Coordinates of C-alpha atoms in Angstrom, one line a residue:
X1 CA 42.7 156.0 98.6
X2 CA 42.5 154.5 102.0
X3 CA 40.7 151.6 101.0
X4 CA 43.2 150.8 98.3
X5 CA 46.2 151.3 100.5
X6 CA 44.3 148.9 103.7
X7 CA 43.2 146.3 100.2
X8 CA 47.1 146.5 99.4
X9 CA 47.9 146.3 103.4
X10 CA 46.0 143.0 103.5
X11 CA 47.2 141.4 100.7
X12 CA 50.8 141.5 101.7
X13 CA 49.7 140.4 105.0
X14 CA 48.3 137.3 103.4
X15 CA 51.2 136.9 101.9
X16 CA 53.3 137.2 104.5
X17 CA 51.2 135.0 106.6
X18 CA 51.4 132.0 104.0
X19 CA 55.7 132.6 104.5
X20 CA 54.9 132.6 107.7
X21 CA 52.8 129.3 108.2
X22 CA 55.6 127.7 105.9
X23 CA 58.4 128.8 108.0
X24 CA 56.4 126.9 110.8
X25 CA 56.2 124.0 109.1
X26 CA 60.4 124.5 108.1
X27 CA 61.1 124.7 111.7
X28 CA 59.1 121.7 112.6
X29 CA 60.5 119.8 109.5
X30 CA 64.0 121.2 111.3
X31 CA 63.2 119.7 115.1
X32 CA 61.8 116.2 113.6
X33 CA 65.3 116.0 111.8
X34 CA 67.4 116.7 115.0
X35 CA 65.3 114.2 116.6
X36 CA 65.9 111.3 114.0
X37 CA 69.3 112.4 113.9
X38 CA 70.1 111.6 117.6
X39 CA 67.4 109.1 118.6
X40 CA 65.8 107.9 115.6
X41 CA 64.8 106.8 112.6
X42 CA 63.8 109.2 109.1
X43 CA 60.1 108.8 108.8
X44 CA 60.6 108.7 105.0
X45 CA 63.2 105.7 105.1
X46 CA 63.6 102.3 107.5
X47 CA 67.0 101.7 106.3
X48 CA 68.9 104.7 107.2
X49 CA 70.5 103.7 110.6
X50 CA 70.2 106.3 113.5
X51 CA 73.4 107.6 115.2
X52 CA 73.3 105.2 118.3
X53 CA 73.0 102.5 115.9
X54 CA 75.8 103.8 113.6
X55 CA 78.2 104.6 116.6
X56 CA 77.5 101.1 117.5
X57 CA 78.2 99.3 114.5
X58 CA 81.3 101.6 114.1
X59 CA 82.4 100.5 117.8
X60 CA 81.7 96.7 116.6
X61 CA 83.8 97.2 113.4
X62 CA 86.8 98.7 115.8
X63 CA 87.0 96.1 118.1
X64 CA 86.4 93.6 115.9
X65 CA 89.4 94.7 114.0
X66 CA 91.4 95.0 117.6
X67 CA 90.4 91.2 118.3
X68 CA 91.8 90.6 115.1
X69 CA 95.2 92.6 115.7
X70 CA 95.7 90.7 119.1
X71 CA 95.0 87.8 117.7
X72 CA 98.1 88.0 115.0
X73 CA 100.1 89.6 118.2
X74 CA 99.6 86.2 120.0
X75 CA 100.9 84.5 116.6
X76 CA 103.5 86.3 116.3
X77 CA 104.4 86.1 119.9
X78 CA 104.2 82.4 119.8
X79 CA 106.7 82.5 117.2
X80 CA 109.4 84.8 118.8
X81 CA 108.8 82.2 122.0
X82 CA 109.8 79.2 119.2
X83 CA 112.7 80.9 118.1
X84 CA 113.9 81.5 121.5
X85 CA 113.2 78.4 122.6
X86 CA 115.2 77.1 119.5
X87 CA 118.3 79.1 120.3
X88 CA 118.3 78.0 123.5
X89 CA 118.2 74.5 122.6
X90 CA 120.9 74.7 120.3
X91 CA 123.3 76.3 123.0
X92 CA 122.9 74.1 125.5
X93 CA 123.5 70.8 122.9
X94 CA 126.6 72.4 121.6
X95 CA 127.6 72.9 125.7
X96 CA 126.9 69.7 126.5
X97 CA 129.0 68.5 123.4
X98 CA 132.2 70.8 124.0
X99 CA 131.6 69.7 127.8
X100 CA 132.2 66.1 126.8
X101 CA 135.0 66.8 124.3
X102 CA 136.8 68.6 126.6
X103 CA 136.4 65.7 128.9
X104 CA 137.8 63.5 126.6
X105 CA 140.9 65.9 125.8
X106 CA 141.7 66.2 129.7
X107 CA 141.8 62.9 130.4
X108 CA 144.1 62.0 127.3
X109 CA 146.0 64.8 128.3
X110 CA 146.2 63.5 132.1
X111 CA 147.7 59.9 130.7
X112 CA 149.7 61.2 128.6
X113 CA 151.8 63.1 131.1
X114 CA 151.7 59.8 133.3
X115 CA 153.1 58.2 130.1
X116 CA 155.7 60.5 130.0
X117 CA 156.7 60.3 133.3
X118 CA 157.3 56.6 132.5
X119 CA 161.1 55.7 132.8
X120 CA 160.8 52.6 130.9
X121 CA 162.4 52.8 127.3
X122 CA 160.8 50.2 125.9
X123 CA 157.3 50.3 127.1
X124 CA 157.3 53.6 126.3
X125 CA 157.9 53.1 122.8
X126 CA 155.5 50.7 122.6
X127 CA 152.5 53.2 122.8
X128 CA 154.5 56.6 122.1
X129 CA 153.2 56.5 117.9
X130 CA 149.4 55.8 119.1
X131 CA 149.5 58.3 121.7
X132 CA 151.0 60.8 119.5
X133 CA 148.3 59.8 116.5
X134 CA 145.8 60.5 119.2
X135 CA 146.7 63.8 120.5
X136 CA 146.9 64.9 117.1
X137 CA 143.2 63.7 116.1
X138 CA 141.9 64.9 119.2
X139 CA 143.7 69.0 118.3
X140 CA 142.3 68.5 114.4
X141 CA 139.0 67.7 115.7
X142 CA 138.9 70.9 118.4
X143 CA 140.0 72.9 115.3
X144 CA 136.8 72.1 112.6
X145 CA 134.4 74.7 114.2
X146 CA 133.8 73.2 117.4
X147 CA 134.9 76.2 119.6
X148 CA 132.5 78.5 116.6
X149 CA 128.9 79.1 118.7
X150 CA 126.3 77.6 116.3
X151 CA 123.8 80.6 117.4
X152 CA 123.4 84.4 117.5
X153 CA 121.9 86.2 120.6
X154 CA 120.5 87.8 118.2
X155 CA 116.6 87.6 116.8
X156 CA 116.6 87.8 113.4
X157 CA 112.6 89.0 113.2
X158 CA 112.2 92.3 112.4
X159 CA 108.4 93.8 112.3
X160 CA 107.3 95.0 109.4
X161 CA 103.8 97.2 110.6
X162 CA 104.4 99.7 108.0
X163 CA 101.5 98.6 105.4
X164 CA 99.4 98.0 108.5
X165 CA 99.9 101.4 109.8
X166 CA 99.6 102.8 106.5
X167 CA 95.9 101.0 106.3
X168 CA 94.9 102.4 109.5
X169 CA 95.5 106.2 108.4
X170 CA 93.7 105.1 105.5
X171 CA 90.5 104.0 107.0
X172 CA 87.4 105.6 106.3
X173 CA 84.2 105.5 105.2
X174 CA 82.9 104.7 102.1
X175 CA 79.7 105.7 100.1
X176 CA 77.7 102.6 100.5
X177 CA 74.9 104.2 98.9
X178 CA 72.7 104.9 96.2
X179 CA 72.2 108.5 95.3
X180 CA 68.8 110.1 96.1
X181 CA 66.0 110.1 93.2
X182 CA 66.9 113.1 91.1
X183 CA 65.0 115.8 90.3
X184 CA 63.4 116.5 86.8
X185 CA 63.6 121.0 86.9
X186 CA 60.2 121.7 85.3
X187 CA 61.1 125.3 84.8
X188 CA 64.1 123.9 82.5
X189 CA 62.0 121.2 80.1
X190 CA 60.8 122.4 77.0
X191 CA 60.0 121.3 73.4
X192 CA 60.0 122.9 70.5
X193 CA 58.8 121.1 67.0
X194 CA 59.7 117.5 67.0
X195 CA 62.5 118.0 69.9
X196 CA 62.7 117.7 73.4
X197 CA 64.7 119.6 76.4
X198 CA 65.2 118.1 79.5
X199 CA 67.0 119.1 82.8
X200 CA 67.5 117.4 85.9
X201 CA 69.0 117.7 89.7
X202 CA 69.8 116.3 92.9
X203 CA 68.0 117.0 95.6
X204 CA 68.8 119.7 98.0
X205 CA 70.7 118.3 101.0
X206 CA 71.9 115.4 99.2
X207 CA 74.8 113.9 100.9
X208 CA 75.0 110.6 98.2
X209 CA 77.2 111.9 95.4
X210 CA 76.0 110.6 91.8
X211 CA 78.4 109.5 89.2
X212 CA 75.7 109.6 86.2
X213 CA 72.3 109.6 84.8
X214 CA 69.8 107.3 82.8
X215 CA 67.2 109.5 81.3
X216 CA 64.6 107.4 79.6
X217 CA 62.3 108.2 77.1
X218 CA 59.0 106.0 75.5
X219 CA 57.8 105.8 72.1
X220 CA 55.1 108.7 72.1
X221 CA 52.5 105.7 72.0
X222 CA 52.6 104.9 76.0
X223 CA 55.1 101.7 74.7
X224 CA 58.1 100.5 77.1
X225 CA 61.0 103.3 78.2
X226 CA 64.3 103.0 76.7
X227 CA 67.1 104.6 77.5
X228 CA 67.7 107.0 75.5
X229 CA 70.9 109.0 77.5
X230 CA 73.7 107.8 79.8
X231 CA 76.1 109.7 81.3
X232 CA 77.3 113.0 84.0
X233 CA 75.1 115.7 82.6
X234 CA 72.1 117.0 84.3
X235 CA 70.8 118.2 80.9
X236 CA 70.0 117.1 77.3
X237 CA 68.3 117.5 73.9
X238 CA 66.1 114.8 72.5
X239 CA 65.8 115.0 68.7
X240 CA 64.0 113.6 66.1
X241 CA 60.7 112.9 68.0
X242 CA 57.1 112.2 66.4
X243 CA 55.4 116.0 65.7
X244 CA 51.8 115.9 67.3
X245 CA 52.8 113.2 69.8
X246 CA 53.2 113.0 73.8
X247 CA 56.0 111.7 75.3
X248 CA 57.1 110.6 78.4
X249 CA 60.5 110.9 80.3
X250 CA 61.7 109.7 83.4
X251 CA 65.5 110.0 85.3
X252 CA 67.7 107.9 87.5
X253 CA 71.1 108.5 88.8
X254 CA 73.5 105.8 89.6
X255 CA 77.0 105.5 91.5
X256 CA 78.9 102.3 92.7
X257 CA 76.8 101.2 95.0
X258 CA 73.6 101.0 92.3
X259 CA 70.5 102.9 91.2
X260 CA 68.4 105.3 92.7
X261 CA 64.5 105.5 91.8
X262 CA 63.3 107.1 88.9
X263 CA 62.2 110.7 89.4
X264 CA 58.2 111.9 88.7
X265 CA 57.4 111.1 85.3
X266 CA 57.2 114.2 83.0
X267 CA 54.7 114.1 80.1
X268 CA 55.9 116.8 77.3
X269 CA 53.7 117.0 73.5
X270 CA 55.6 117.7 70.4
X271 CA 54.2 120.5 67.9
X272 CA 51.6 119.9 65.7
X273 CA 53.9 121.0 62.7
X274 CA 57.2 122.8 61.9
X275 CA 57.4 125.9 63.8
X276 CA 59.3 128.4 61.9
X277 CA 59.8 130.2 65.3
X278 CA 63.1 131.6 66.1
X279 CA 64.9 129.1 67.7
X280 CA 65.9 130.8 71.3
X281 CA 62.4 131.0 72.2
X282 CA 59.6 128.3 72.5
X283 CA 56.6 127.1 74.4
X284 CA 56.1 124.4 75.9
X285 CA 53.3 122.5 78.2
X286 CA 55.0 119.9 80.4
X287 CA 52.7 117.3 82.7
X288 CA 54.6 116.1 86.1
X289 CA 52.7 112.9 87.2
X290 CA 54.0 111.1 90.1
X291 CA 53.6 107.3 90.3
X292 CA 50.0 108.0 92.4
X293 CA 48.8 109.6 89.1
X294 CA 48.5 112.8 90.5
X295 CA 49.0 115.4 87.5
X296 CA 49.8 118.9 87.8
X297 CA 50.7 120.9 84.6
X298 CA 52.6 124.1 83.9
X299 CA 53.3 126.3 80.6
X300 CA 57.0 127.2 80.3
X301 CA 58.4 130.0 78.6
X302 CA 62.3 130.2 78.3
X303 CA 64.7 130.4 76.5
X304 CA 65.9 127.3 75.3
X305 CA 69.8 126.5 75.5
X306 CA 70.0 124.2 72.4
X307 CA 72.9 122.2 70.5
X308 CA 72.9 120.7 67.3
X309 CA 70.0 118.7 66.7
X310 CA 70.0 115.1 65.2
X311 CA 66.7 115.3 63.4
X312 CA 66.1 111.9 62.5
X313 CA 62.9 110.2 64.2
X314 CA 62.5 108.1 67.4
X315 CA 61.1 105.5 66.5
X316 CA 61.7 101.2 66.1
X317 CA 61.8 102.2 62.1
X318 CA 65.2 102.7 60.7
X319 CA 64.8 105.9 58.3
X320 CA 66.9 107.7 56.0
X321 CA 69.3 109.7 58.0
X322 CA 69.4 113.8 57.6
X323 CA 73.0 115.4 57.7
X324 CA 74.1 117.7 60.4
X325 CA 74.5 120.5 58.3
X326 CA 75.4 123.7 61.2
X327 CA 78.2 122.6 63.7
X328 CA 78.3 118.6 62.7
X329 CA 78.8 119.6 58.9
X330 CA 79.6 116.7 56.6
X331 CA 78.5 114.5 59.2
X332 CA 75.2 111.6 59.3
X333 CA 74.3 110.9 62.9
X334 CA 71.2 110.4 65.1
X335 CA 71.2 110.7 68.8
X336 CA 71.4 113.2 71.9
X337 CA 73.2 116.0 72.1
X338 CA 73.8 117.0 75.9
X339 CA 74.5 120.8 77.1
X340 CA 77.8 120.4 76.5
X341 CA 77.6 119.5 72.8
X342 CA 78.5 115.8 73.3
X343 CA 76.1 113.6 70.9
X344 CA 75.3 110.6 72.9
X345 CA 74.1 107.2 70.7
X346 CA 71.2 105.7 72.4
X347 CA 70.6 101.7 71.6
X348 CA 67.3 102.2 70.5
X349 CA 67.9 105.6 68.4

């Protein structure tokens, strides 16, 4: 009994041992990443920038924008120095105008008292009528406006910083990325007959969001991929496939910003006939080879989350199409049909 408890004893210590060398190498993996994160760069990527290089830029893009707001202050200063300059211009010419006018007005004035003081009849007469015709030109022309100031002391400029203030609370960062290659879940692939499962991820840790995925199938003869799904899920059926045939299948996400690389390649056979199985459990063998050609393969047995196939066949030959006769009834289709029972039209189905 001993030896069988200290055989049991030393097997969970091997296990244990193996989590604990992997923790090691977590913890490690954990240090390098504080170290990229504050000094440098990510071993597995020469474009990431590091954070002194990213406070950098960021300090750049600031003052660059700064320069740019003084710049459009010294505009607009030289303009509120124009218009001031202007007003004051047009002041001091209508001054200098009434100044003269009322020159004019006190010397009339001036000889025409002198006139009046005259005591001779007839020369008096003689120039009363133009002097009187005078006067009253001289009062009309004092009464169009001239005593009116042709300027405000006020500026009539008012600021208007408000869409510029509301773009500064608006400024922010934006994804400038593509998401990170996704990952094909080999635990969730499966065929069964002549169809195909497939389920995909993110990475963990993923900071790039992803705003769909091209899943790409080839012809079951080692011919060119075609997309055969595009769209937000992270899982979909593939019907209609070749039976006895091997397939491969490959995934990309996408966002604004443009594709990511396609995930490992994953290799999946078709039956060799009609399994008249029951349909919530199959068999599958599934190949993961990664662009170096390394292979590893694994049997899966699930239980396979299906929708309504589309049984016609993938291939460049247009056959005769098979009805949907379960949830699609009175319907002719081929296609995908995703995990959330949308049937997706490839181009080359």
């Amino acid at each position: 009994m001993w030896k069988l408890h200290k055989s049991q004893l030393s097997q969970a210590l091997n296990g244990l041992s193996d989590r604990a060398k992997e923790a090691k190498e977590f913890l490690v993996q954990l240090r390098n990443m504080v170290q990229q994160i504050q000094v440098g760069r990510p071993a597995s990527s020469t474009d990431n920038e590091n954070s002194v290089e990213f406070e950098a830029c960021l300090v750049a893009q600031c003052d660059a924008l700064i320069d740019a707001l003084n710049r459009r202050k010294a505009q607009l200063l030289a303009r509120v120095n124009k218009e001031h300059e202007h007003k004051l211009k047009v002041v001091r010419d209508q001054i200098a105008h009434c100044t003269m006018k009322l020159r004019q007005t006190t010397g009339l004035m001036e000889y025409c008292l002198e006139v009046i003081k005259e005591n001779d009849p007839s020369g008096f007469l003689q120039i009363s009528d133009a002097l009187i015709r005078r006067v009253h030109l001289t009062e009309d022309q004092w009464g169009k406006g001239t005593l009116t100031p042709r300027m405000t002391t006020d500026f009539d400029l008012t600021l208007d910083n408000t869409p510029l203030l509301q773009s500064i609370h608006q400024l922010d960062f934006v994804q400038m990325k593509v998401p990170a290659t996704p990952m094909l879940q080999l635990e969730e692939c499966c065929t069964r007959n002549n169809s195909a499962t497939l389920s995909w991820k993110q990475p963990p840790l993923s900071a790039v969001q992803a705003e769909g995925y091209i899943l790409e199938l080839d012809d079951g003869n080692g011919g060119q991929f075609r997309e055969v799904y595009v769209g937000k899920e992270t899982m979909c059926t593939v019907d209609g496939l070749h039976f006895n045939s091997t397939y491969s299948a490959r995934v990309k996400a996408f966002n604004k910003s443009g594709v990511s690389q396609y995930s490992k390649i994953l290799v999946l056979q078709t039956s060799e006939v009609e399994s008249m199985q029951h349909p919530s459990h199959d068999t599958a063998s599934i190949h993961s080879e990664s662009p170096a050609e390394e292979t590893e393969s694994i049997v899966a047995h699930r239980r396979v989350r299906r929708a309504t196939p589309s049984p016609s066949r993938f291939d460049d030959t247009l056959l005769p199409l098979v009805p949907l006769s379960r949830r699609l009834s009175n319907r002719w289709c081929r296609g995908v049909v995703t995990n959330s029972g949308n049937l997706y039209h490839p181009p080359g189905l």
